[in-house]
Amino acid sequence: MADFEPRIVAFCCNWCSYAGADGAGVGRLQMPTNFRIIRTMCTARVDPEFVLRALSKGADGVIVLGCHPADCHYIGGNYRARRRIALLRLILEQYGFDAKRLRLEWVSASEGEKFQNTMTEFVNTIKALGPTPVQKEVN
Amino acid sequence: MSFFDRFKKKDNKKEEPKVDNKEKFAVKKDATAPSLCGCGAGKTAESVEANYSKMADLGELLPGAPPGGKINLAIYWAAACGGCDVSILDTNEKILTIGDMANIVMWPIAADGKEKDIEAMEDKSITVSIISGAIRNSENEHMAKLLRKKSLIVVSYGTCACFGGSPALANLVAGGSKEILNYVYEKTPSTANFQKDYHPGKPIVPQTKCTVPEGDLTLPTLFDTVKTLDQVIDVDYFIPGCPPLQESISQLLKAVVDFAYHGVALPPKGTEIGVTQTSLCDQCPRHKEFRRITKIYEPFQVNIDPDLCLMDQGILCLGPATVGGCNARCTRAGQPCRGCYGPTLEVQEHGASAMTAIASLFPVLDDDGTIGEDQIIDIMSTIKDPLGYFYAFTMGKSLIKMAVKEKGGQ
Ligand code: SF4
Ligand code: SF4
Ligand code: SF4
Ligand code: FES
């Protein structure tokens, strides 16, 4: 499966991680191009339904990026998000997914490099896991 | 490991029973005034009652048959438990009203109409078909399609038909119908012994076709995935509930009576009958107080306070994510809502919605900024079987409808 190019959905919170991704771009940091970023105002805006919808449509992995603990611009949004994502990972495991297909990571506005590393690492993780186990709708 | 092995291996250790958590809520006990915080604020008994689903008035007796003659009515069960049929009988004497208005051309639980009778009818000659149950085998699918062809209006009745209900949890068996049949006919203690004693080495299992001297016998084929009715045929109205309240069926009958007798237009296609615009919490009379879950309890582990929101007592309740309509019959009786009415109107993914609500009730800890993700997983793992709990009734309609299997990658 050497030529497997994963499709990854990355949810970035507007205040930290999206700016971090911008920083990575401005700094011309090299990284794989397998992900599409969706900007949300906060990680707490990422309804688990979004993640499930991405997976059901064939995403090979989903990563949620937000402000570091205590840095969320809505005070407690990332604390909510990490509880939801943790629970969602348990649910994905019950479905039979490898829980590594969903990841939550903190990237601040100044951490372009961390963004680069996180994304590269995540793409590699998903490459190792192989394509999504979700089958096309059989009806 | 197969699905069922995991099931058996499940950690069956009992939680040490909680003696009483009244103390913790003592503050609330003497506070008779409505709570000042949360969604319960300002909610009065009247506003809760105003939100109560009521019986539609069908009139004591209808004036004989409708002007255009009696209408035809079919009631069918697919993969159902029969509870939905019984709930139709819950309309008590109103069931006689149905007899005034309609010929019941099919109702397997109570009347004589057979498949061939329906086949002989003209297309669209049945005014209403009420179908309960999920679509789980080839017969369910065939009958649903036949009734669709013969009917003007098809009603998806009950949670199994609308959302897959509990039968759809079978979708989580990774091996599909094969694993299920194998388990049921060869692995359960009773069947394993039976097969061993009577058919050693060659277990008897159901076949879809079997030739006997008198000819061929057939059985329907069990599907790998349980479907909702509207995944198989076009559906006009939905009445959720496991089973639906008699108030809901009375509202449907009222619409049909108005249509048959007075030519009143039917509700718009796709209408969900018998539900409110808001979540179940709005119909629930319990006071919302702290709305924080620090430890989860099963209902039998605590003395349930009759007035306090169950979540405040550590009991997971799907009320916030479930559409109102049932008049909160479970929470009034001291049991948490399990979500049988399905999601609120704008939401598809009921389980995700419930999970979102419940996960946010776990309080932010003092050291939340510094603890690791593993600790968060530990906290959330106190919810046992989250997939089964949050999707108990709606797996058939969920975004990921069945178990998946990782291929292992490189
Ligand atoms: S919705 Fe409930 S009562 Fe109706 S058939 Fe399904 S399990 Fe039975
Ligand atoms: S007991 Fe359940 S339905 Fe009632 S208010 Fe609490 S969460 Fe809502
Ligand atoms: S309280 Fe919940 S589980 Fe009980 S009948 Fe109502 S919707 Fe169904
Ligand atoms: S604003 Fe970035 S996580 Fe809340």
Coordinates of C-alpha atoms and ligand atoms in Angstrom, one line a residue:
Chain A
M1 CA 0.0 0.0 0.0
A2 CA 2.9 2.3 -0.7
D3 CA 0.9 4.5 -2.9
F4 CA -1.9 5.0 -0.4
E5 CA -2.5 8.7 0.0
P6 CA -4.9 9.3 2.9
R7 CA -7.6 11.8 3.0
I8 CA -7.7 13.7 6.3
V9 CA -10.0 16.2 7.7
A10 CA -8.4 18.7 10.1
F11 CA -10.7 20.9 12.3
C12 CA -8.7 23.9 13.5
C13 CA -10.0 26.4 16.0
N14 CA -10.0 29.9 14.7
W15 CA -7.9 31.5 17.4
C16 CA -5.0 29.3 17.8
S17 CA -4.5 26.3 15.5
Y18 CA -5.8 28.0 12.3
A19 CA -3.3 30.8 13.0
G20 CA -0.7 28.2 13.7
A21 CA -1.4 26.6 10.3
D22 CA -1.1 30.0 8.8
G23 CA 2.2 30.5 10.5
A24 CA 3.4 27.2 9.1
G25 CA 2.4 28.4 5.6
V26 CA 4.0 31.8 6.0
G27 CA 7.2 30.1 7.3
R28 CA 7.1 27.8 4.2
L29 CA 7.4 24.7 6.4
Q30 CA 7.1 21.6 4.3
M31 CA 4.5 19.0 5.1
P32 CA 2.3 16.4 3.4
T33 CA -0.8 17.8 1.6
N34 CA -3.2 15.0 2.5
F35 CA -5.4 17.2 4.7
R36 CA -8.2 19.7 4.3
I37 CA -8.6 22.2 7.0
I38 CA -12.1 23.2 8.3
R39 CA -12.0 26.3 10.5
T40 CA -14.3 26.3 13.5
M41 CA -14.5 29.1 16.1
C42 CA -13.4 26.7 18.8
T43 CA -12.8 23.0 19.3
A44 CA -16.0 22.9 21.3
R45 CA -17.8 23.7 18.0
V46 CA -16.7 20.4 16.6
D47 CA -19.8 18.3 17.1
P48 CA -18.9 14.6 17.2
E49 CA -21.4 14.4 14.4
F50 CA -18.9 16.3 12.2
V51 CA -16.3 13.7 12.9
L52 CA -18.7 10.8 12.2
R53 CA -19.9 12.5 9.1
A54 CA -16.3 12.9 7.8
L55 CA -15.6 9.2 8.5
S56 CA -18.8 8.1 7.0
K57 CA -18.0 9.9 3.8
G58 CA -14.7 8.2 3.5
A59 CA -12.1 10.3 5.5
D60 CA -9.2 8.1 6.5
G61 CA -8.5 10.1 9.6
V62 CA -9.8 13.2 11.5
I63 CA -7.7 15.5 13.6
V64 CA -9.0 18.2 15.8
L65 CA -6.6 21.1 16.7
G66 CA -7.2 23.7 19.3
C67 CA -5.7 26.0 21.9
H68 CA -3.7 24.6 24.7
P69 CA -5.5 24.0 28.0
A70 CA -6.2 27.3 29.7
D71 CA -5.8 29.2 26.4
C72 CA -9.2 28.6 24.8
H73 CA -10.7 32.0 23.9
Y74 CA -14.0 30.8 25.2
I75 CA -12.4 29.7 28.5
G76 CA -13.5 26.1 28.7
G77 CA -14.2 25.1 25.1
N78 CA -11.2 22.9 24.8
Y79 CA -12.0 21.1 28.1
R80 CA -15.4 20.2 26.7
A81 CA -13.9 19.2 23.4
R82 CA -11.3 16.8 24.9
R83 CA -14.0 15.0 26.9
R84 CA -16.1 14.6 23.8
I85 CA -13.3 13.5 21.6
A86 CA -12.2 11.0 24.3
L87 CA -15.7 9.6 24.5
L88 CA -15.9 9.6 20.7
R89 CA -12.7 7.6 20.5
L90 CA -14.1 5.0 22.8
I91 CA -17.2 4.8 20.5
L92 CA -15.0 4.5 17.4
E93 CA -13.2 1.7 19.0
Q94 CA -16.5 -0.1 19.7
Y95 CA -17.4 0.3 16.0
G96 CA -14.1 -1.5 15.2
F97 CA -12.0 1.6 14.1
D98 CA -8.5 2.0 15.3
A99 CA -8.9 4.9 17.7
K100 CA -5.7 6.4 16.3
R101 CA -7.8 7.6 13.3
L102 CA -9.1 10.4 15.5
R103 CA -6.7 12.7 17.3
L104 CA -6.9 15.8 19.3
E105 CA -3.9 18.1 19.6
W106 CA -3.1 21.5 20.9
V107 CA -1.3 24.0 18.6
S108 CA -1.1 27.6 19.5
A109 CA -0.9 30.5 17.1
S110 CA 2.8 30.7 17.4
E111 CA 3.5 27.0 16.9
G112 CA 3.8 26.7 13.2
E113 CA 6.5 24.1 13.7
K114 CA 4.3 22.0 16.0
F115 CA 1.6 22.2 13.4
Q116 CA 4.0 20.9 10.8
N117 CA 5.2 18.0 13.0
T118 CA 1.7 17.1 14.2
M119 CA 0.3 16.9 10.7
T120 CA 3.3 15.0 9.3
E121 CA 3.1 12.5 12.2
F122 CA -0.7 12.1 11.8
V123 CA -0.4 11.5 8.1
N124 CA 2.2 8.9 8.7
T125 CA 0.1 7.2 11.4
I126 CA -2.9 7.0 9.0
K127 CA -0.6 5.8 6.2
A128 CA 0.4 3.0 8.5
L129 CA -3.2 2.2 9.3
G130 CA -4.2 2.0 5.7
P131 CA -7.5 3.2 4.1
T132 CA -10.6 3.7 6.1
P133 CA -12.5 0.5 7.0
V134 CA -15.8 2.2 6.2
Q135 CA -17.3 0.6 3.2
K136 CA -19.2 2.4 0.6
E137 CA -22.9 2.3 1.3
V138 CA -24.3 -1.1 0.3
N139 CA -28.0 -0.7 -0.3
Chain B
M1 CA -12.5 -12.0 19.1
S2 CA -16.1 -12.2 17.9
F3 CA -18.7 -9.7 19.1
F4 CA -20.3 -12.2 21.4
D5 CA -17.0 -13.2 23.0
R6 CA -16.4 -9.6 23.9
F7 CA -19.9 -9.5 25.3
K8 CA -19.1 -12.5 27.6
K9 CA -15.7 -11.2 28.6
K10 CA -17.2 -8.0 29.7
D11 CA -16.1 -7.0 33.1
N12 CA -19.0 -7.9 35.3
K13 CA -17.7 -6.5 38.5
K14 CA -20.4 -4.7 40.4
E15 CA -19.8 -1.1 41.4
E16 CA -19.9 -0.8 45.2
P17 CA -23.4 0.3 45.7
K18 CA -23.7 3.9 46.7
V19 CA -25.4 4.2 50.1
D20 CA -27.2 7.4 49.6
N21 CA -26.4 10.6 47.8
K22 CA -29.1 12.6 49.4
E23 CA -26.7 14.5 51.6
K24 CA -25.0 16.0 48.6
F25 CA -28.3 17.3 47.4
A26 CA -29.5 18.3 50.8
V27 CA -29.2 22.0 49.8
K28 CA -31.8 21.3 47.1
K29 CA -34.1 19.4 49.4
D30 CA -35.2 22.4 51.4
A31 CA -35.0 24.8 48.4
T32 CA -38.6 24.6 47.3
A33 CA -38.3 27.7 45.2
P34 CA -37.6 27.0 41.5
S35 CA -33.9 26.6 40.9
L36 CA -32.0 29.7 39.8
C37 CA -29.5 28.1 37.6
G38 CA -29.7 26.1 34.4
C39 CA -32.4 25.3 31.9
G40 CA -34.8 24.6 34.8
A41 CA -34.8 28.2 35.7
G42 CA -38.3 29.8 35.7
K43 CA -39.9 26.5 34.6
T44 CA -43.2 26.1 36.4
A45 CA -45.4 23.1 36.7
E46 CA -47.9 24.8 34.3
S47 CA -45.3 25.4 31.6
V48 CA -44.4 21.7 31.8
E49 CA -48.0 20.7 31.6
A50 CA -48.6 23.0 28.7
N51 CA -46.0 21.0 26.8
Y52 CA -47.8 17.8 27.5
S53 CA -49.0 15.7 24.4
K54 CA -52.7 15.2 24.6
M55 CA -55.2 12.8 23.0
A56 CA -56.7 14.2 19.9
D57 CA -60.5 14.5 20.0
L58 CA -61.9 11.9 17.6
G59 CA -65.5 12.5 18.6
E60 CA -67.4 9.9 20.6
L61 CA -68.8 8.1 17.5
L62 CA -68.3 8.9 13.9
P63 CA -71.4 9.4 11.8
G64 CA -71.2 5.9 10.1
A65 CA -68.9 5.3 7.3
P66 CA -67.1 8.2 5.5
P67 CA -69.0 9.7 2.6
G68 CA -66.8 8.0 0.1
G69 CA -67.3 4.6 1.8
K70 CA -65.1 2.9 4.3
I71 CA -61.4 3.4 3.7
N72 CA -59.0 0.5 3.6
L73 CA -56.4 0.3 6.4
A74 CA -53.5 -2.1 6.7
I75 CA -51.3 -2.6 9.8
Y76 CA -48.2 -4.6 9.4
W77 CA -45.2 -5.7 11.5
A78 CA -41.8 -6.2 10.1
A79 CA -38.9 -6.9 12.5
A80 CA -41.0 -5.8 15.4
C81 CA -41.7 -7.1 18.9
G82 CA -45.4 -6.6 18.7
G83 CA -45.4 -3.8 21.2
C84 CA -46.3 -1.4 18.5
D85 CA -49.4 -3.4 17.6
V86 CA -50.4 -3.5 21.2
S87 CA -50.0 0.3 21.4
I88 CA -52.5 0.7 18.7
L89 CA -54.9 -1.3 20.8
D90 CA -54.1 1.1 23.6
T91 CA -56.5 3.5 22.0
N92 CA -59.1 1.6 23.9
E93 CA -62.7 2.3 22.8
K94 CA -61.3 4.6 20.1
I95 CA -60.3 1.4 18.2
L96 CA -64.1 1.1 17.5
T97 CA -63.9 4.4 15.8
I98 CA -61.3 2.8 13.5
G99 CA -63.8 0.1 12.7
D100 CA -66.5 2.6 11.8
M101 CA -64.2 4.3 9.4
A102 CA -62.1 1.6 7.9
N103 CA -61.9 -2.0 6.7
I104 CA -58.9 -3.5 8.2
V105 CA -57.5 -5.4 5.2
M106 CA -54.4 -6.7 7.0
W107 CA -53.3 -6.9 10.6
P108 CA -51.3 -10.0 11.2
I109 CA -51.7 -9.8 15.0
A110 CA -55.5 -9.4 15.0
A111 CA -57.1 -9.8 11.6
D112 CA -57.1 -12.3 8.8
G113 CA -55.9 -10.5 5.7
K114 CA -53.1 -12.4 3.9
E115 CA -50.3 -11.4 1.5
K116 CA -52.3 -12.8 -1.5
D117 CA -55.3 -10.7 -0.5
I118 CA -53.1 -7.6 -0.6
E119 CA -51.6 -8.6 -3.9
A120 CA -55.0 -9.0 -5.4
M121 CA -55.9 -5.4 -4.5
E122 CA -55.6 -2.5 -6.9
D123 CA -52.6 -0.2 -6.6
K124 CA -53.2 2.7 -4.2
S125 CA -56.5 1.2 -2.9
I126 CA -55.3 1.1 0.7
T127 CA -55.7 4.6 2.2
V128 CA -53.3 4.1 5.1
S129 CA -50.7 1.4 5.8
I130 CA -49.2 1.6 9.3
I131 CA -45.9 -0.4 9.4
S132 CA -44.0 -1.1 12.6
G133 CA -40.6 -2.8 12.9
A134 CA -37.3 -2.5 11.2
I135 CA -36.5 -4.2 7.9
R136 CA -34.3 -7.1 8.7
N137 CA -35.1 -9.9 6.2
S138 CA -36.3 -10.5 2.7
E139 CA -39.9 -10.9 3.8
N140 CA -39.9 -7.6 5.7
E141 CA -38.6 -5.9 2.6
H142 CA -41.1 -7.6 0.2
M143 CA -44.1 -6.8 2.4
A144 CA -43.0 -3.2 2.9
K145 CA -42.6 -2.8 -0.9
L146 CA -46.0 -4.5 -1.6
L147 CA -47.8 -2.3 0.9
R148 CA -46.1 0.8 -0.5
K149 CA -47.4 -0.1 -3.9
K150 CA -51.0 -0.6 -2.7
S151 CA -51.2 2.4 -0.4
L152 CA -51.7 6.1 -0.6
I153 CA -50.2 6.8 2.7
V154 CA -47.5 4.8 4.5
V155 CA -46.8 5.5 8.1
S156 CA -43.5 4.4 9.7
Y157 CA -44.8 3.5 13.2
G158 CA -42.5 3.1 16.2
T159 CA -38.9 3.5 16.8
C160 CA -37.8 0.2 15.0
A161 CA -39.4 1.4 11.8
C162 CA -38.2 5.0 12.1
F163 CA -34.7 4.6 13.5
G164 CA -33.9 0.8 13.5
G165 CA -34.7 0.5 17.2
S166 CA -33.1 -2.1 19.3
P167 CA -33.0 -4.7 16.4
A168 CA -30.5 -2.4 14.6
L169 CA -27.9 -2.9 17.4
A170 CA -27.4 -6.2 15.5
N171 CA -25.5 -4.1 13.0
L172 CA -22.6 -4.0 15.5
V173 CA -22.0 -7.7 15.1
A174 CA -19.0 -7.6 12.8
G175 CA -19.7 -11.0 11.3
G176 CA -23.2 -10.0 10.2
S177 CA -26.1 -12.5 9.9
K178 CA -23.7 -15.4 9.6
E179 CA -22.2 -14.8 13.0
I180 CA -25.6 -14.1 14.5
L181 CA -27.2 -17.4 13.2
N182 CA -24.1 -19.3 14.1
Y183 CA -24.3 -18.0 17.7
V184 CA -28.0 -18.4 18.1
Y185 CA -28.2 -21.9 16.7
E186 CA -24.9 -23.4 17.7
K187 CA -23.3 -21.4 20.5
T188 CA -25.8 -20.5 23.2
P189 CA -25.6 -23.0 26.0
S190 CA -29.0 -24.4 25.3
T191 CA -28.6 -24.7 21.6
A192 CA -25.0 -26.0 21.9
N193 CA -26.1 -28.8 24.1
F194 CA -29.1 -29.6 21.9
Q195 CA -27.0 -29.8 18.8
K196 CA -24.3 -31.8 20.6
D197 CA -26.9 -34.3 21.8
Y198 CA -29.1 -34.7 18.8
H199 CA -27.0 -33.6 15.8
P200 CA -23.4 -34.3 16.7
G201 CA -21.0 -33.0 14.2
K202 CA -23.7 -31.8 11.9
P203 CA -25.8 -29.1 13.6
I204 CA -29.2 -28.4 12.2
V205 CA -29.5 -24.7 11.2
P206 CA -32.2 -22.9 9.4
Q207 CA -32.0 -22.9 5.6
T208 CA -33.6 -20.4 3.3
K209 CA -34.8 -23.3 1.1
C210 CA -35.4 -27.0 2.0
T211 CA -36.9 -29.7 -0.2
V212 CA -39.3 -32.1 1.5
P213 CA -41.5 -34.8 -0.2
E214 CA -44.4 -32.4 -0.4
G215 CA -42.3 -29.7 -2.2
D216 CA -40.0 -26.8 -1.4
L217 CA -40.2 -25.0 1.9
T218 CA -38.7 -21.5 2.1
L219 CA -37.7 -19.1 4.8
P220 CA -36.8 -15.4 4.4
T221 CA -33.2 -14.5 4.2
L222 CA -31.7 -12.6 7.2
F223 CA -29.9 -9.4 6.1
D224 CA -26.5 -8.4 7.4
T225 CA -27.7 -4.9 8.3
V226 CA -31.0 -3.9 9.8
K227 CA -32.6 -1.0 7.9
T228 CA -35.2 1.5 8.7
L229 CA -38.4 1.5 6.8
D230 CA -37.6 4.7 4.9
Q231 CA -34.3 3.2 3.7
V232 CA -36.3 0.6 1.8
I233 CA -39.5 2.4 0.7
D234 CA -40.8 6.0 0.5
V235 CA -42.5 6.9 3.8
D236 CA -45.1 9.6 4.3
Y237 CA -45.3 10.0 8.1
F238 CA -43.2 9.0 11.0
I239 CA -44.5 8.2 14.5
P240 CA -41.5 7.5 16.8
G241 CA -41.6 5.8 20.2
C242 CA -41.0 2.4 21.6
P243 CA -43.9 2.1 21.4
P244 CA -45.5 5.4 20.5
L245 CA -47.9 7.0 22.9
Q246 CA -51.6 6.5 22.3
E247 CA -51.8 10.3 22.0
S248 CA -49.6 10.0 18.9
I249 CA -51.8 7.4 17.2
S250 CA -54.9 9.5 18.1
Q251 CA -53.3 12.4 16.3
L252 CA -52.7 10.3 13.2
L253 CA -56.3 9.0 13.4
K254 CA -57.6 12.5 13.7
A255 CA -55.7 13.5 10.6
V256 CA -57.1 10.5 8.7
V257 CA -60.6 11.0 10.0
D258 CA -60.5 14.7 9.0
F259 CA -59.3 13.7 5.6
A260 CA -61.8 10.8 5.0
Y261 CA -64.9 12.6 6.4
H262 CA -64.2 16.2 5.7
G263 CA -61.6 16.3 3.0
V264 CA -59.2 18.3 5.2
A265 CA -55.7 18.3 3.7
L266 CA -53.3 15.8 5.3
P267 CA -50.2 17.1 7.1
P268 CA -47.2 17.7 4.9
K269 CA -45.3 14.7 3.8
G270 CA -42.5 13.7 6.1
T271 CA -44.1 15.1 9.2
E272 CA -43.1 13.4 12.4
I273 CA -46.3 13.0 14.3
G274 CA -46.6 13.2 18.1
V275 CA -43.4 15.0 18.8
T276 CA -42.7 18.5 20.2
Q277 CA -40.3 21.1 18.8
T278 CA -38.0 20.9 21.8
S279 CA -36.1 18.2 23.7
L280 CA -37.6 15.9 26.2
C281 CA -36.1 17.9 29.2
D282 CA -38.9 20.5 28.4
Q283 CA -41.6 17.9 29.1
C284 CA -39.8 16.6 32.1
P285 CA -40.9 18.0 35.4
R286 CA -37.7 17.3 37.3
H287 CA -35.6 20.3 38.6
K288 CA -32.3 20.9 37.0
E289 CA -29.8 21.8 39.6
F290 CA -26.0 21.3 39.4
R291 CA -25.9 19.6 36.0
R292 CA -22.5 18.1 36.7
I293 CA -21.7 14.4 36.7
T294 CA -18.8 13.4 38.9
K295 CA -19.7 9.7 39.2
I296 CA -22.1 7.6 37.2
Y297 CA -24.7 5.5 38.9
E298 CA -27.1 2.9 37.6
P299 CA -30.7 3.6 38.7
F300 CA -30.7 0.6 41.1
Q301 CA -27.6 1.9 42.9
V302 CA -29.1 5.0 44.4
N303 CA -32.3 6.1 46.1
I304 CA -33.6 8.3 43.3
D305 CA -34.8 11.7 44.4
P306 CA -38.2 12.1 42.8
D307 CA -37.9 15.8 42.0
L308 CA -34.3 16.2 40.9
C309 CA -33.0 15.9 37.3
L310 CA -31.5 12.4 37.0
M311 CA -28.3 13.7 35.6
D312 CA -27.8 15.7 38.8
Q313 CA -28.0 12.3 40.5
G314 CA -25.3 10.8 38.3
I315 CA -27.7 8.8 36.2
L316 CA -27.1 9.2 32.5
C317 CA -30.3 10.4 30.8
L318 CA -30.7 10.9 27.1
G319 CA -33.4 13.6 27.6
P320 CA -31.3 16.5 26.4
A321 CA -30.8 14.9 23.0
T322 CA -34.2 13.3 22.6
V323 CA -37.2 14.9 21.0
G324 CA -40.1 15.5 23.3
G325 CA -43.4 13.8 22.8
C326 CA -43.6 10.9 25.3
N327 CA -44.5 13.2 28.1
A328 CA -41.3 12.0 29.8
R329 CA -43.0 8.8 30.9
C330 CA -39.7 7.2 31.9
T331 CA -38.2 10.1 33.9
R332 CA -41.5 10.7 35.7
A333 CA -41.3 7.1 36.8
G334 CA -37.7 7.5 38.0
Q335 CA -36.0 5.9 35.1
P336 CA -33.6 7.7 32.8
C337 CA -34.7 8.4 29.2
R338 CA -33.0 5.9 26.9
G339 CA -33.9 7.9 23.8
C340 CA -36.6 5.9 22.1
Y341 CA -38.2 8.9 20.5
G342 CA -35.1 9.6 18.6
P343 CA -33.2 12.9 17.9
T344 CA -34.7 16.4 18.0
L345 CA -36.0 17.6 14.7
E346 CA -32.9 19.2 13.2
V347 CA -30.4 16.5 14.2
Q348 CA -29.6 13.3 12.4
E349 CA -27.1 11.7 14.8
H350 CA -29.0 11.1 18.0
G351 CA -26.1 9.2 19.7
A352 CA -23.6 12.0 18.9
S353 CA -26.0 14.6 20.2
A354 CA -26.5 12.7 23.5
M355 CA -22.8 12.1 23.8
T356 CA -22.0 15.8 23.3
A357 CA -24.5 16.8 26.0
I358 CA -23.3 14.2 28.5
A359 CA -19.6 14.6 27.9
S360 CA -19.9 18.3 28.7
L361 CA -21.5 17.6 32.1
F362 CA -18.2 16.2 33.4
P363 CA -16.8 19.1 35.3
V364 CA -13.6 20.9 34.5
L365 CA -11.1 19.7 37.1
D366 CA -8.7 22.0 39.1
D367 CA -5.8 20.5 37.3
D368 CA -7.5 20.1 34.0
G369 CA -4.8 22.3 32.4
T370 CA -2.0 19.9 33.2
I371 CA -3.5 16.4 33.1
G372 CA -2.9 14.2 30.2
E373 CA -5.2 12.7 27.6
D374 CA -5.0 9.3 29.2
Q375 CA -6.6 10.7 32.3
I376 CA -9.4 12.1 30.3
I377 CA -9.9 8.7 28.7
D378 CA -10.1 7.2 32.2
I379 CA -12.8 9.7 33.2
M380 CA -14.8 9.0 30.1
S381 CA -14.4 5.3 30.4
T382 CA -16.6 5.3 33.4
I383 CA -19.4 5.4 30.8
K384 CA -19.9 1.7 30.1
D385 CA -20.6 0.7 26.5
P386 CA -21.1 4.2 25.2
L387 CA -22.0 3.1 21.7
G388 CA -24.7 0.8 22.9
Y389 CA -25.9 3.4 25.4
F390 CA -26.1 6.4 23.1
Y391 CA -27.3 4.5 20.1
A392 CA -29.6 2.1 21.8
F393 CA -32.5 3.0 19.5
T394 CA -31.0 4.8 16.5
M395 CA -28.2 2.7 15.1
G396 CA -30.2 2.2 11.9
K397 CA -30.2 5.9 11.2
S398 CA -26.7 6.7 12.4
L399 CA -24.0 7.9 10.1
I400 CA -21.9 4.8 10.5
K401 CA -24.5 2.1 10.5
M402 CA -22.5 -1.0 11.1
A403 CA -19.4 -2.4 12.7
V404 CA -16.2 -1.9 10.7
K405 CA -13.1 -4.0 10.4
E406 CA -9.6 -2.5 10.2
K407 CA -7.5 -4.4 7.7
G408 CA -4.4 -3.9 9.7
G409 CA -2.6 -1.6 7.3
Q410 CA 1.1 -2.2 6.4
Ligands
SF4_1 S1 -40.6 0.3 18.4 FE1 -40.5 -0.8 20.4 S2 -42.6 -1.5 20.7 FE2 -42.4 -1.0 18.5 S3 -41.8 -2.9 17.5 FE3 -39.9 -1.8 18.0 S4 -39.3 -2.7 20.0 FE4 -41.4 -3.2 19.7
SF4_2 S1 -34.1 13.8 34.1 FE1 -33.5 13.6 31.9 S2 -35.2 14.5 30.8 FE2 -35.5 15.1 32.9 S3 -34.5 17.2 33.0 FE3 -33.0 15.7 33.6 S4 -31.9 15.2 31.7 FE4 -33.8 16.2 31.1
SF4_3 S1 -38.5 9.1 28.3 FE1 -37.1 8.6 26.6 S2 -37.0 6.3 26.6 FE2 -38.8 6.9 27.8 S3 -40.5 6.9 26.4 FE3 -39.7 9.0 26.5 S4 -38.3 9.1 24.8 FE4 -38.7 6.9 25.2
FES4 S1 -10.9 28.9 21.0 FE1 -9.3 27.5 20.4 S2 -10.0 25.7 21.5 FE2 -11.6 27.2 22.1

